[in-house]
Each structure stands twice: as C-alpha cells, then as structure tokens.
Short mmCIF file of C-alpha atoms and ligand atoms in Angstrom, two decimals:
data_model
loop_
_atom_site.label_atom_id
_atom_site.label_comp_id
_atom_site.label_asym_id
_atom_site.label_seq_id
_atom_site.Cartn_x
_atom_site.Cartn_y
_atom_site.Cartn_z
CA MET H 1 -32.80 -12.65 11.39
CA ASN H 2 -30.44 -13.48 14.18
CA ILE H 3 -26.92 -13.86 12.91
CA ARG H 4 -25.67 -15.38 16.06
CA VAL H 5 -24.76 -19.01 15.63
CA ASN H 6 -26.75 -21.35 17.80
CA ASN H 7 -24.41 -22.57 20.40
CA THR H 8 -24.24 -22.42 24.12
CA ARG H 9 -22.26 -19.82 25.97
CA GLN H 10 -20.38 -22.62 27.68
CA GLN H 11 -19.28 -24.26 24.45
CA PHE H 12 -18.02 -20.89 23.24
CA ALA H 13 -16.10 -20.38 26.50
CA GLU H 14 -14.58 -23.84 26.20
CA THR H 15 -13.48 -23.17 22.63
CA LEU H 16 -11.73 -20.02 23.80
CA ASP H 17 -10.12 -21.86 26.72
CA ARG H 18 -8.65 -24.49 24.43
CA ALA H 19 -7.09 -21.93 22.04
CA PRO H 20 -3.28 -21.96 22.00
CA ALA H 21 -1.74 -18.75 23.35
CA GLY H 22 1.13 -18.46 20.86
CA GLU H 23 0.89 -17.07 17.32
CA PRO H 24 0.40 -18.08 14.56
CA GLU H 25 -0.82 -21.40 16.07
CA ARG H 26 -3.69 -19.58 17.75
CA GLN H 27 -4.94 -18.23 14.44
CA TYR H 28 -4.73 -21.63 12.75
CA TYR H 29 -6.86 -22.96 15.60
CA PHE H 30 -9.47 -20.23 15.06
CA LEU H 31 -9.37 -20.74 11.31
CA ASP H 32 -10.51 -24.32 11.90
CA ARG H 33 -13.26 -23.20 14.30
CA LEU H 34 -14.38 -20.47 11.89
CA ARG H 35 -14.51 -22.93 9.00
CA GLU H 36 -16.81 -25.19 11.05
CA VAL H 37 -19.13 -22.27 11.82
CA VAL H 38 -19.12 -21.08 8.21
CA GLU H 39 -19.97 -24.59 6.98
CA LYS H 40 -22.89 -24.70 9.41
CA LYS H 41 -24.14 -21.26 8.40
CA LYS H 42 -24.01 -22.17 4.73
CA ALA H 43 -26.97 -24.42 5.40
CA GLU H 44 -28.95 -21.36 6.51
CA GLU H 45 -30.98 -19.43 4.01
CA GLY H 46 -29.33 -16.38 2.48
CA PHE H 47 -25.78 -17.20 3.56
CA SER H 48 -23.51 -18.52 0.84
CA ALA H 49 -20.25 -17.37 2.50
CA THR H 50 -19.17 -14.89 -0.15
CA PHE H 51 -16.89 -11.99 0.73
CA HIS H 52 -15.68 -8.75 -0.79
CA ILE H 53 -12.80 -6.56 0.37
CA GLU H 54 -12.66 -2.88 -0.63
CA THR H 55 -9.12 -1.58 -0.27
CA TYR H 56 -8.11 2.07 -0.01
CA GLY H 57 -4.71 3.71 0.33
CA CYS H 58 -1.19 2.53 -0.28
CA GLN H 59 0.66 -0.68 -1.12
CA MET H 60 0.79 -1.64 2.57
CA ASN H 61 -2.98 -1.77 2.63
CA ALA H 62 -3.06 -3.71 -0.63
CA LYS H 63 -0.66 -6.21 0.91
CA ASP H 64 -2.75 -6.42 4.09
CA SER H 65 -5.83 -7.12 1.98
CA GLU H 66 -4.06 -10.08 0.36
CA LYS H 67 -3.51 -11.47 3.86
CA LEU H 68 -7.12 -10.87 4.86
CA CYS H 69 -8.28 -12.50 1.64
CA GLY H 70 -6.07 -15.54 2.26
CA ILE H 71 -7.57 -16.04 5.72
CA LEU H 72 -11.16 -15.80 4.44
CA LEU H 73 -10.54 -18.25 1.60
CA LYS H 74 -9.06 -20.74 4.08
CA ALA H 75 -12.12 -20.26 6.28
CA GLY H 76 -14.38 -21.44 3.48
CA PHE H 77 -15.50 -18.12 2.03
CA THR H 78 -15.42 -17.36 -1.71
CA GLU H 79 -14.48 -13.98 -3.13
CA VAL H 80 -16.89 -11.89 -5.23
CA GLU H 81 -16.34 -8.65 -7.15
CA SER H 82 -19.05 -6.46 -5.62
CA GLU H 83 -20.44 -5.45 -2.24
CA HIS H 84 -23.35 -7.86 -2.78
CA ALA H 85 -21.67 -10.35 -0.48
CA ASP H 86 -22.23 -12.08 2.85
CA PHE H 87 -19.19 -10.38 4.33
CA VAL H 88 -17.98 -6.97 3.17
CA LEU H 89 -14.74 -5.68 4.64
CA TYR H 90 -13.42 -2.14 4.13
CA ASN H 91 -9.65 -1.81 4.53
CA THR H 92 -9.45 1.93 5.10
CA CYS H 93 -6.92 4.72 4.62
CA THR H 94 -6.85 8.05 6.43
CA VAL H 95 -3.84 9.80 4.92
CA ARG H 96 -6.09 12.55 3.49
CA GLU H 97 -9.61 13.60 4.41
CA ASN H 98 -11.09 12.47 1.08
CA ALA H 99 -9.92 8.91 1.78
CA ASN H 100 -12.14 8.96 4.89
CA GLN H 101 -15.11 10.45 3.07
CA LYS H 102 -15.08 7.64 0.52
CA VAL H 103 -15.46 5.06 3.27
CA TYR H 104 -18.44 6.82 4.86
CA GLY H 105 -20.05 6.98 1.43
CA HIS H 106 -19.67 3.22 0.99
CA LEU H 107 -20.98 2.57 4.48
CA GLY H 108 -24.23 4.32 3.57
CA TYR H 109 -24.57 2.07 0.55
CA VAL H 110 -23.72 -1.16 2.35
CA HIS H 111 -26.23 -0.29 5.06
CA SER H 112 -28.98 -0.25 2.43
CA LEU H 113 -27.82 -3.70 1.26
CA LYS H 114 -27.79 -5.01 4.81
CA LYS H 115 -31.34 -3.83 5.41
CA LYS H 116 -32.40 -6.20 2.65
CA HIS H 117 -30.06 -8.99 3.79
CA PRO H 118 -29.82 -8.86 7.57
CA SER H 119 -27.51 -11.86 7.73
CA MET H 120 -24.84 -9.82 5.97
CA LEU H 121 -21.68 -9.00 7.93
CA VAL H 122 -19.88 -5.67 7.59
CA GLY H 123 -16.32 -5.13 8.78
CA LEU H 124 -13.97 -2.15 8.96
CA CYS H 125 -10.23 -2.31 9.39
CA GLY H 126 -7.06 -0.43 8.49
CA CYS H 127 -5.65 2.98 9.25
CA MET H 128 -8.87 4.92 9.87
CA MET H 129 -9.80 2.51 12.65
CA GLN H 130 -6.67 3.50 14.58
CA GLU H 131 -8.28 6.88 15.23
CA PRO H 132 -10.38 6.79 18.40
CA GLU H 133 -12.79 9.47 17.10
CA VAL H 134 -13.57 7.30 14.08
CA VAL H 135 -14.30 4.23 16.20
CA ALA H 136 -16.51 6.34 18.50
CA LYS H 137 -18.46 7.56 15.48
CA ILE H 138 -18.90 4.01 14.14
CA ARG H 139 -20.16 2.79 17.52
CA LYS H 140 -22.62 5.66 17.69
CA ASP H 141 -23.84 6.26 14.14
CA TYR H 142 -23.05 3.01 12.29
CA ARG H 143 -24.36 0.41 14.67
CA PHE H 144 -24.97 -2.08 11.87
CA VAL H 145 -21.20 -2.61 11.56
CA ASP H 146 -20.24 -6.06 12.88
CA LEU H 147 -16.50 -5.96 13.14
CA VAL H 148 -13.87 -3.26 13.71
CA PHE H 149 -10.13 -3.83 13.96
CA GLY H 150 -6.98 -1.84 13.27
CA THR H 151 -3.66 -2.14 11.48
CA HIS H 152 -1.78 -4.04 14.18
CA ASN H 153 -4.00 -7.11 14.45
CA ILE H 154 -5.12 -7.95 10.92
CA PHE H 155 -3.58 -11.38 11.46
CA LYS H 156 -6.39 -12.00 13.97
CA LEU H 157 -9.23 -11.86 11.45
CA ALA H 158 -10.23 -15.51 11.90
CA GLU H 159 -10.46 -15.14 15.68
CA LEU H 160 -12.34 -11.82 15.50
CA LEU H 161 -14.85 -13.08 12.99
CA TYR H 162 -15.37 -16.24 14.98
CA ASP H 163 -15.96 -14.20 18.14
CA ARG H 164 -18.41 -11.98 16.29
CA LEU H 165 -20.40 -14.92 15.00
CA MET H 166 -20.52 -16.59 18.39
CA SER H 167 -21.25 -13.52 20.51
CA GLY H 168 -23.72 -11.77 18.23
CA HIS H 169 -22.36 -8.33 19.19
CA MET H 170 -20.32 -5.71 17.37
CA GLU H 171 -16.72 -6.80 17.84
CA VAL H 172 -14.20 -3.99 18.28
CA ASP H 173 -10.52 -4.78 18.71
CA VAL H 174 -8.09 -1.97 17.95
CA TRP H 175 -4.55 -2.06 19.35
CA GLU H 176 -2.71 1.15 20.08
CA GLY H 177 0.59 -0.30 18.99
CA THR H 178 2.53 -3.53 18.90
CA THR H 179 6.02 -4.93 18.89
CA GLU H 180 4.73 -8.21 17.52
CA ILE H 181 5.17 -9.22 13.89
CA VAL H 182 2.96 -12.19 13.04
CA GLU H 183 3.55 -13.68 9.61
CA ASP H 184 3.26 -17.20 8.18
CA LEU H 185 -0.49 -17.03 7.79
CA PRO H 186 -2.27 -17.79 4.53
CA ALA H 187 -2.25 -14.99 1.93
CA GLU H 188 -3.85 -14.82 -1.49
CA ARG H 189 -1.76 -12.97 -4.07
CA LYS H 190 -3.56 -10.74 -6.51
CA TYR H 191 -1.04 -11.56 -9.26
CA PRO H 192 0.63 -14.97 -9.58
CA PHE H 193 3.87 -13.46 -10.96
CA LYS H 194 4.50 -10.44 -8.72
CA SER H 195 4.14 -9.76 -5.06
CA GLY H 196 4.67 -7.12 -2.41
CA VAL H 197 6.81 -8.17 0.55
CA ASN H 198 6.71 -6.26 3.83
CA ILE H 199 10.20 -5.58 5.07
CA MET H 200 9.20 -3.19 7.81
CA PHE H 201 6.11 -1.76 9.44
CA GLY H 202 5.31 1.66 10.88
CA CYS H 203 7.21 4.91 10.67
CA ASN H 204 9.29 7.01 13.07
CA ASN H 205 9.66 10.13 10.97
CA PHE H 206 6.71 12.18 12.10
CA CYS H 207 6.57 14.50 9.11
CA SER H 208 4.40 17.24 10.61
CA TYR H 209 1.48 16.81 8.17
CA CYS H 210 1.34 13.02 8.25
CA ILE H 211 -0.91 10.71 10.21
CA VAL H 212 0.81 7.46 9.22
CA PRO H 213 3.12 7.20 12.29
CA TYR H 214 0.04 7.51 14.53
CA VAL H 215 -1.99 4.86 12.74
CA ARG H 216 0.79 2.43 11.78
CA GLY H 217 2.86 2.72 14.92
CA ARG H 218 6.62 2.76 15.49
CA GLU H 219 9.06 1.47 12.94
CA ARG H 220 9.70 -2.30 13.13
CA SER H 221 11.92 -4.20 10.70
CA ARG H 222 11.47 -7.87 9.91
CA GLU H 223 14.50 -10.12 10.32
CA PRO H 224 16.35 -10.44 6.99
CA GLU H 225 16.17 -14.25 7.11
CA GLU H 226 12.38 -14.10 7.42
CA ILE H 227 12.17 -11.80 4.41
CA LEU H 228 14.52 -13.92 2.31
CA LYS H 229 12.66 -17.07 3.25
CA GLU H 230 9.39 -15.50 2.11
CA ILE H 231 10.92 -14.36 -1.18
CA ARG H 232 12.46 -17.79 -1.85
CA ARG H 233 9.05 -19.30 -1.29
CA LEU H 234 7.46 -16.78 -3.65
CA ALA H 235 10.10 -17.51 -6.30
CA ALA H 236 9.41 -21.23 -6.00
CA ASP H 237 5.75 -20.40 -6.51
CA GLY H 238 6.35 -18.58 -9.80
CA VAL H 239 6.85 -14.99 -8.66
CA VAL H 240 9.40 -13.11 -10.79
CA GLU H 241 8.99 -9.58 -9.40
CA VAL H 242 8.99 -8.50 -5.76
CA MET H 243 8.22 -5.08 -4.34
CA LEU H 244 9.84 -4.55 -0.95
CA LEU H 245 7.47 -2.47 1.14
CA GLY H 246 8.02 0.00 3.96
CA GLN H 247 7.19 3.63 4.73
CA ASN H 248 10.89 4.42 4.74
CA VAL H 249 12.85 1.47 3.35
CA ASN H 250 16.14 3.36 3.62
CA SER H 251 16.09 3.04 7.38
CA TYR H 252 15.43 -0.72 7.17
CA GLY H 253 17.33 -2.87 9.64
CA LYS H 254 18.70 -0.14 11.87
CA THR H 255 16.80 -1.29 14.94
CA LEU H 256 17.38 -5.05 14.56
CA SER H 257 19.49 -6.84 17.18
CA THR H 258 22.00 -7.49 14.40
CA PRO H 259 21.65 -4.33 12.31
CA ILE H 260 21.78 -4.61 8.53
CA SER H 261 21.47 -1.92 5.86
CA PHE H 262 18.75 -1.80 3.22
CA ALA H 263 21.43 -1.98 0.54
CA GLU H 264 22.73 -5.22 2.07
CA LEU H 265 19.24 -6.67 2.14
CA LEU H 266 18.91 -5.85 -1.57
CA ARG H 267 22.19 -7.64 -2.29
CA ARG H 268 20.83 -10.76 -0.63
CA VAL H 269 17.48 -10.59 -2.43
CA GLU H 270 19.38 -10.27 -5.71
CA GLU H 271 20.95 -13.69 -5.11
CA ILE H 272 17.60 -15.46 -5.05
CA GLU H 273 17.18 -17.55 -8.15
CA GLY H 274 13.95 -17.05 -10.07
CA ILE H 275 13.49 -13.45 -8.95
CA GLU H 276 14.08 -11.29 -12.03
CA ARG H 277 12.98 -7.90 -10.82
CA ILE H 278 13.21 -6.07 -7.50
CA ARG H 279 11.30 -2.90 -6.70
CA PHE H 280 10.91 -1.02 -3.43
CA MET H 281 8.75 1.71 -1.89
CA THR H 282 9.21 4.26 -0.36
CA SER H 283 12.57 5.99 -0.07
CA HIS H 284 12.96 8.91 2.26
CA PRO H 285 15.61 11.25 0.79
CA LYS H 286 17.24 11.91 4.16
CA ASP H 287 18.24 8.25 4.57
CA LEU H 288 19.22 7.35 1.01
CA SER H 289 22.82 6.12 1.19
CA ASP H 290 25.64 6.07 -1.35
CA GLU H 291 25.81 2.35 -0.69
CA LEU H 292 22.24 2.03 -2.02
CA ILE H 293 23.08 3.98 -5.17
CA GLN H 294 26.06 1.67 -5.77
CA VAL H 295 24.00 -1.47 -5.24
CA MET H 296 21.32 -0.19 -7.63
CA ARG H 297 23.92 0.70 -10.20
CA GLN H 298 25.54 -2.70 -10.18
CA SER H 299 22.36 -4.71 -9.92
CA LYS H 300 20.86 -6.65 -12.81
CA LYS H 301 17.57 -7.08 -11.04
CA ILE H 302 16.78 -3.85 -9.20
CA CYS H 303 14.42 -1.87 -11.39
CA ARG H 304 15.42 1.43 -12.92
CA HIS H 305 12.88 3.33 -10.91
CA LEU H 306 13.14 5.34 -7.73
CA HIS H 307 10.21 6.98 -5.99
CA LEU H 308 11.76 9.83 -4.04
CA PRO H 309 9.08 12.02 -2.46
CA VAL H 310 10.18 15.64 -2.25
CA GLN H 311 6.91 17.03 -0.74
CA SER H 312 8.02 20.63 -1.25
CA GLY H 313 10.87 22.49 -2.94
CA SER H 314 11.12 25.19 -0.29
CA THR H 315 13.71 24.70 2.43
CA ASP H 316 11.58 26.72 4.80
CA ILE H 317 8.49 24.57 4.23
CA LEU H 318 10.57 21.37 4.32
CA GLN H 319 11.78 22.39 7.74
CA LYS H 320 8.23 23.01 8.92
CA MET H 321 7.30 19.64 7.48
CA ASN H 322 10.09 18.05 9.53
CA ARG H 323 11.52 16.39 6.41
CA ARG H 324 15.12 16.95 7.52
CA TYR H 325 16.64 17.94 4.17
CA THR H 326 16.93 21.23 2.29
CA LYS H 327 16.05 22.04 -1.29
CA GLU H 328 19.75 21.95 -2.16
CA GLN H 329 20.36 18.62 -0.45
CA TYR H 330 17.44 17.07 -2.31
CA LEU H 331 18.61 18.39 -5.66
CA GLU H 332 22.15 17.23 -5.01
CA LEU H 333 20.87 13.75 -4.21
CA ALA H 334 18.62 13.60 -7.28
CA PHE H 335 21.49 14.64 -9.57
CA LYS H 336 23.88 12.18 -7.93
CA ILE H 337 21.42 9.35 -8.58
CA LYS H 338 20.84 10.41 -12.19
CA GLU H 339 24.55 10.61 -12.81
CA ALA H 340 25.24 7.18 -11.33
CA ILE H 341 22.25 5.52 -13.03
CA PRO H 342 21.48 7.52 -16.19
CA ASP H 343 18.51 5.41 -17.30
CA ILE H 344 16.73 5.74 -13.96
CA SER H 345 13.19 7.03 -13.81
CA LEU H 346 12.56 9.34 -10.87
CA THR H 347 9.07 9.88 -9.51
CA THR H 348 7.87 11.86 -6.52
CA ASP H 349 5.07 13.03 -4.21
CA ILE H 350 4.34 16.73 -3.75
CA ILE H 351 2.04 18.49 -1.30
CA VAL H 352 0.61 21.89 -2.25
CA GLY H 353 -0.74 24.35 0.30
CA PHE H 354 1.10 23.28 3.45
CA PRO H 355 0.40 25.88 6.20
CA GLY H 356 2.40 29.05 5.61
CA GLU H 357 3.31 28.20 1.99
CA THR H 358 3.95 31.49 0.16
CA GLU H 359 4.05 32.10 -3.58
CA GLU H 360 7.84 32.11 -3.29
CA ASP H 361 7.82 28.73 -1.53
CA PHE H 362 5.60 27.36 -4.26
CA GLU H 363 7.94 28.71 -6.94
CA ASP H 364 10.70 26.70 -5.26
CA THR H 365 8.60 23.56 -5.71
CA LEU H 366 8.11 24.37 -9.40
CA ASP H 367 11.83 24.95 -9.67
CA VAL H 368 12.65 21.50 -8.28
CA VAL H 369 10.15 19.93 -10.67
CA ARG H 370 11.81 21.72 -13.61
CA GLN H 371 15.31 20.79 -12.52
CA VAL H 372 14.73 17.13 -11.68
CA ARG H 373 12.32 16.47 -14.57
CA TYR H 374 10.35 13.65 -12.97
CA ASP H 375 8.88 10.82 -15.03
CA SER H 376 5.75 11.34 -12.99
CA ALA H 377 4.64 13.00 -9.80
CA PHE H 378 1.72 12.43 -7.46
CA THR H 379 0.44 15.84 -6.47
CA PHE H 380 -1.71 16.30 -3.38
CA ILE H 381 -3.58 19.19 -1.86
CA TYR H 382 -2.57 19.50 1.78
CA SER H 383 -5.16 17.88 4.01
CA LYS H 384 -5.39 18.76 7.67
CA ARG H 385 -5.12 15.64 9.83
CA THR H 386 -6.31 15.96 13.41
CA GLY H 387 -3.57 15.26 15.93
CA THR H 388 -0.64 16.09 13.63
CA PRO H 389 1.53 19.15 14.45
CA ALA H 390 0.67 20.84 11.13
CA ALA H 391 -3.04 20.81 11.94
CA ALA H 392 -2.36 23.30 14.74
CA MET H 393 -0.15 25.58 12.63
CA GLU H 394 -1.25 29.09 11.78
CA ASN H 395 -1.48 30.50 8.27
CA GLN H 396 -3.46 27.69 6.68
CA VAL H 397 -3.49 28.64 2.98
CA PRO H 398 -6.88 29.71 1.54
CA GLU H 399 -8.53 27.08 -0.62
CA ALA H 400 -8.66 29.21 -3.77
CA VAL H 401 -4.93 29.91 -3.60
CA VAL H 402 -4.13 26.23 -3.10
CA LYS H 403 -6.34 25.22 -6.01
CA GLU H 404 -4.69 27.71 -8.34
CA ARG H 405 -1.20 26.51 -7.34
CA PHE H 406 -2.25 22.90 -7.65
CA ASP H 407 -3.43 23.43 -11.23
CA ARG H 408 -0.20 25.20 -12.17
CA LEU H 409 1.86 22.42 -10.66
CA LEU H 410 -0.13 19.70 -12.38
CA LYS H 411 0.31 21.36 -15.76
CA GLU H 412 4.06 21.63 -15.27
CA VAL H 413 4.39 18.05 -14.07
CA GLN H 414 2.38 16.68 -16.98
CA GLN H 415 4.26 18.71 -19.58
CA ILE H 416 7.65 17.53 -18.31
CA SER H 417 6.50 13.98 -17.90
CA SER H 418 5.23 13.80 -21.49
CA GLU H 419 8.66 14.98 -22.68
CA VAL H 420 10.65 12.66 -20.41
CA CYS H 421 8.62 9.48 -20.72
CA GLY H 422 9.22 9.02 -24.43
CA ARG H 423 13.00 8.87 -24.19
CA ASP H 424 13.28 5.13 -24.83
CA VAL H 425 11.30 5.13 -28.08
CA HIS H 426 12.88 3.02 -30.87
CA THR H 427 14.82 0.86 -28.42
CA VAL H 428 14.24 -2.73 -27.32
CA GLN H 429 13.22 -3.03 -23.66
CA GLN H 430 12.37 -5.90 -21.38
CA VAL H 431 8.70 -5.87 -20.42
CA LEU H 432 7.01 -7.93 -17.71
CA VAL H 433 3.64 -8.82 -19.21
CA GLU H 434 0.91 -8.19 -16.63
CA GLU H 435 -2.47 -8.56 -18.32
CA LYS H 436 -4.58 -8.78 -21.42
CA ASN H 437 -5.25 -5.32 -22.79
CA SER H 438 -8.80 -4.43 -21.88
CA HIS H 439 -9.28 -1.99 -24.79
CA MET H 440 -7.53 -3.70 -27.70
CA ASP H 441 -8.20 -7.27 -28.65
CA GLY H 442 -5.09 -9.35 -29.24
CA TYR H 443 -2.88 -6.99 -27.21
CA VAL H 444 -1.22 -7.41 -23.85
CA THR H 445 0.08 -4.80 -21.40
CA GLY H 446 3.22 -4.86 -19.34
CA ARG H 447 5.75 -2.71 -17.55
CA MET H 448 9.31 -1.78 -18.33
CA SER H 449 11.92 -1.87 -15.61
CA ASN H 450 11.37 1.88 -15.10
CA ASN H 451 7.65 1.20 -14.58
CA THR H 452 6.40 2.69 -17.88
CA LEU H 453 3.47 0.84 -19.46
CA VAL H 454 3.83 -0.83 -22.86
CA HIS H 455 1.04 -2.27 -25.00
CA PHE H 456 1.89 -4.74 -27.76
CA PRO H 457 0.29 -7.54 -29.78
CA GLY H 458 0.41 -10.84 -27.93
CA GLY H 459 -1.63 -13.56 -26.27
CA GLU H 460 -2.57 -14.41 -22.74
CA GLU H 461 0.15 -17.06 -22.54
CA LEU H 462 2.70 -14.24 -22.21
CA ILE H 463 1.28 -13.04 -18.88
CA GLY H 464 3.87 -13.30 -16.14
CA THR H 465 6.80 -13.61 -18.56
CA LEU H 466 9.50 -11.13 -19.53
CA ALA H 467 9.36 -10.21 -23.20
CA ASP H 468 11.77 -8.17 -25.33
CA VAL H 469 9.70 -5.45 -26.92
CA TYR H 470 10.66 -2.88 -29.54
CA LEU H 471 9.07 0.46 -28.61
CA GLU H 472 7.60 1.71 -31.86
CA GLU H 473 5.78 4.78 -30.66
CA SER H 474 5.62 6.92 -27.53
CA LYS H 475 2.16 8.06 -26.50
CA GLY H 476 3.33 10.37 -23.74
CA PHE H 477 2.77 8.19 -20.71
CA TYR H 478 2.97 4.80 -22.40
CA TYR H 479 4.37 3.07 -25.47
CA MET H 480 3.03 0.97 -28.30
CA GLY H 481 5.46 -1.77 -29.21
CA ARG H 482 6.04 -5.06 -30.98
CA ARG H 483 7.66 -8.20 -29.72
CA GLU H 484 11.23 -8.96 -30.75
CA VAL H 485 11.61 -12.69 -31.17
N1 SAH A 501 6.20 7.10 3.60
C1 SAH A 501 6.03 7.75 2.38
C2 SAH A 501 4.68 8.38 2.14
C3 SAH A 501 3.42 7.76 2.63
S1 SAH A 501 1.98 8.73 2.43
C4 SAH A 501 7.06 8.85 2.30
O1 SAH A 501 7.45 9.42 3.27
O2 SAH A 501 7.42 9.18 1.20
C5 SAH A 501 1.99 9.06 0.70
C6 SAH A 501 1.99 10.51 0.35
O3 SAH A 501 0.81 11.13 0.81
C7 SAH A 501 3.09 11.34 0.97
O4 SAH A 501 4.30 11.21 0.30
C8 SAH A 501 2.53 12.73 0.91
O5 SAH A 501 2.90 13.36 -0.29
C9 SAH A 501 1.04 12.50 0.93
N2 SAH A 501 0.47 12.98 2.21
C10 SAH A 501 0.70 12.51 3.44
N3 SAH A 501 0.01 13.21 4.36
C11 SAH A 501 -0.66 14.17 3.67
C12 SAH A 501 -1.54 15.23 4.05
N4 SAH A 501 -1.85 15.46 5.32
N5 SAH A 501 -2.05 16.00 3.06
C13 SAH A 501 -1.74 15.79 1.77
N6 SAH A 501 -0.93 14.83 1.37
C14 SAH A 501 -0.38 14.01 2.29
FE1 SF4 A 502 4.41 9.99 6.71
FE2 SF4 A 502 6.80 11.09 6.66
FE3 SF4 A 502 6.51 8.62 7.62
FE4 SF4 A 502 6.24 9.07 5.03
S1 SF4 A 502 8.11 9.34 6.23
S2 SF4 A 502 4.90 7.86 6.32
S3 SF4 A 502 5.31 11.08 4.97
S4 SF4 A 502 5.69 10.50 8.50
FE1 F3S A 503 -3.30 5.33 3.93
FE2 F3S A 503 -2.53 3.89 5.92
FE3 F3S A 503 -1.26 3.72 3.64
S1 F3S A 503 -3.21 5.97 6.04
S2 F3S A 503 -1.51 5.73 2.75
S3 F3S A 503 -3.32 3.15 3.97
S4 F3S A 503 -0.36 3.56 5.65
#
C-alpha cells in the first residue's frame, strides 16, 4: 500500500512556501496541516491514527517524549500502550552499548509488524540518532524506517511527519548542534501532579567516557523567567512537584547574558505558590556551591535528596575520567552536605572497569561507598563509546575482572543501602501519593521527600496529594505505613 498522501507536488510546495519562518509559529502551522492529513488518512483502511512512543535513557528523554506525545495528540493521533500502532516512535539512548542493542532488537520486531501493516509508520529519534554511523546503518539496513531525527529538533515533529507523509520517502533530519531553544509547544504530562522542567540542555564537561556532550551538544541554559513562567503554569494546572532537569544543574545560568546561579534559581522557584516539592538532577560535584547547600538547608520545598555521581573513588581514575575532583574533595563535599542537612539522602552513579582501573583503584571506590553510605547507587559496567577519549585508552580491563568487581560493588552497595534506608522507621513523614499499588488492593504508593517509596492503605482519591504517613515497618528499600489523620 502506498502511504503517500494523494496530493500534487505543487500543492505540497505551496504549503511549504506559506509556512511561517519563525518558531514556534511554524510548528503550529504544520500541526494544522498534519491534522488535516491525518483526518484524511483516517478514512483509509487500516489507519486509525494510533501512536506509541518507546522511551529509553534518562529523564531528559522522558521529558522529550512528553513533548513528542503532546504534538501527536494535537495532530489528531491517540496513544496506545503497545507497538501495535499506526505510528511507532523510538526515543533512543546511547549512553551505554546495551541501550543501543535494545533499540535494534525492537526494530526487528516492529519490522515484522510493518510487513503485516504496510501503512504503519516507524520513527527513530533521540541520542543514538546523533551518531552518523547509526544513521548510516539505518539508511542501509533498516530501510523500512520512515522518519529519523535527533535531539536538537524534536520540536519539529509535526513538520517532519507532515513532510514524510507528503513526500513518501524516508525523512532524515539530524542537526549537529543548535543554539536555538524552542519551547511553548504542546506537551502531554505523564503525571498530572508532577513534572520535569528543562532548565538547561547539553553538557560541556566531556567526561572522557561519556557520549552525552557529543549527542546533546553544548550547554545552553534557559532564561530564568521562561523557567519560572513554565512552573507557574504547571502549578496553576495542579502540579505540586517539579524536577529541574539538566546534565549538570550546578553550572546553570553561567552562560546567560545576565548570569544567575542555580541556587538563586531555586530560591525563585521556591516562591511559586502551589509548588510543594522541588527536585533536581543531576549535580556535578565539581560545581556544587556552598550557596546551594545553604539554600537547600533553609528551604521548605527542596527535597531531602541529592544525586551526586562519584563515578570512581580513585583520584587517579577520576583524573583520567576528566571529572575534575579528587577522592578527598568528593568525600569532603559529601560530609559537608551531610553535616549541613543531616536528613539528606545521598545517591550516586558508579562506573566499574574504566580503562586502567587496578584492584587498588577499585578498593578506593569501595572505600568511598563505605564512608559516604549512600541510600542507593546506580552501578554501571564501563561501556566503550566510539569517539570518546576513553575508547582510545590502553589497558581496557578484561571482562571477567570487571564482572567480579561489579558483583562485589553491588553487594556492598545493597548491604549499606538496606541499613541506611530504614532510618526513618517509626516517624511520621510527608508522602506524595503517586499511584494505586499494583500488588495490594486498597493500598497506594508514594514517595517521601528523600525519594524513598512508601506503601500504605488508601484510595485513589489520594493520588497527587501530600499525606502524613506513619512509617510502621522498614522493608529495606521501602516502607509500609499508615496514614496519620
Ligand atoms: N550528567 C550526569 C550523568 C548522565 S549519564 C552526571 O554527570 O552525573 C548517567 C550515568 O551513566 C553517568 O553518571 C555514568 O555513571 C553512566 N555512564 C555514562 N557513560 C558511561 C559509559 N561509557 N559506560 C558506563 N557508564 C556510563
Ligand atoms: Fe556525561 Fe560528564 Fe556531562 Fe555527565 S557531566 S553528561 S557524565 S560528560
Ligand atoms: Fe541516554 Fe541521551 Fe540521556 S544518551 S542517558 S538519553 S542524554
């Protein structure tokens, strides 16, 4: 079946000619055109305008998917839970090799679906698409893919999809970088009561193992007024918790024409009525200021949780990673934070098996874990990313050695975390109720300020509200509680 919409080349050209040049007006124009085309196609057999987005990777990608979803809903599509849809879009991640492999696996599956339903559209976007080798491979081996775009132009989905439908050819539009920040387009929030808010894009740190700066581009901060305006709007719409998002929030605002610190931005967010909780991700230790610690300490709304990736405990490895702090500096910072905010929960990311990592280096990592006593830690096996400096380093650690270290680290992390997480048992804590408990009837599940999960008896009407909950029992990584009324 031909999935090109019947229309003349000239009409298509005229539509393009009439499009406004400025954003976001241009995208609103294409949203209208796309909606017309989608309406027309709905009359065709086998096209009911359903869509499904598969999202991989971090919170930035999750946030991007909400934007993509908002655009598709406005264009007349309806969302479905599985890949049995008229349009399937994969928002990809490439931070580790296994993230890539997952996507190729899904592409094989979706190809089999498309063979049965040729009118189906398949799209790929996100970080993986910023790698030229990946796009070359898609063009060559995955010719059934209809649409490919990157991280810098997700706001253009309506235009790209419209072009694809009108031209009938695979549409590839990946930008190398951008200085543009296009917001104010529709977005569909996954939760009515909490939302991520981008405060900056990209990263300038170039940690030697990491591909993110290459696929997300240079660091760009949004203007504080734009951010505050968005959060005020969210608050008016019932959002009580915001998560400020950036690869390195501690360097927020430094490159703006009127520079502002991250701590100052937090102060201003705190003033917004209706917002009860403020979270943020991620903090690079090298840029975490005393001002931030003070603001967190005094705040009633900033959550008692700090994700502070250490990556390694060895000063030597940290230097090779280009992290720009030593083991001692990290420990000093962690202790300073704990002293200033005693009820804080610290979490981290750790990479095992970075090139050249010796047993002694690894012992240093274990030592940091034992000293800081994290509430939880994400542990990763080093993954070689083409184009990063670490990929070219000698002394890549043998797989068996890495695996053995990884298992030792995991055991240590889990042991400590089970001891630490239960510290609030038999106290009353405020819990933001997030959902009905899927395993226990009549129970709901929520999160404490420090991000720990709590299950307690309650009904759906509590979702999105803050409840005072007495923590009856610690189960290691979560609590069972009862509501205090
Ligand atoms: N900007 C954040 C991290 C984003 S990536 C920060 O700097 O903290 C999330 C995590 O993935 C990193 O903290 C790191 O632990 C891990 N990671 C990144 N590149 C990796 C690689 N090549 N191999 C294994 N883990 C990696
Ligand atoms: Fe990657 Fe480092 Fe930037 Fe984090 S700070 S995104 S680890 S380069
Ligand atoms: Fe992955 Fe891109 Fe995030 S590579 S971790 S989705 S910034």
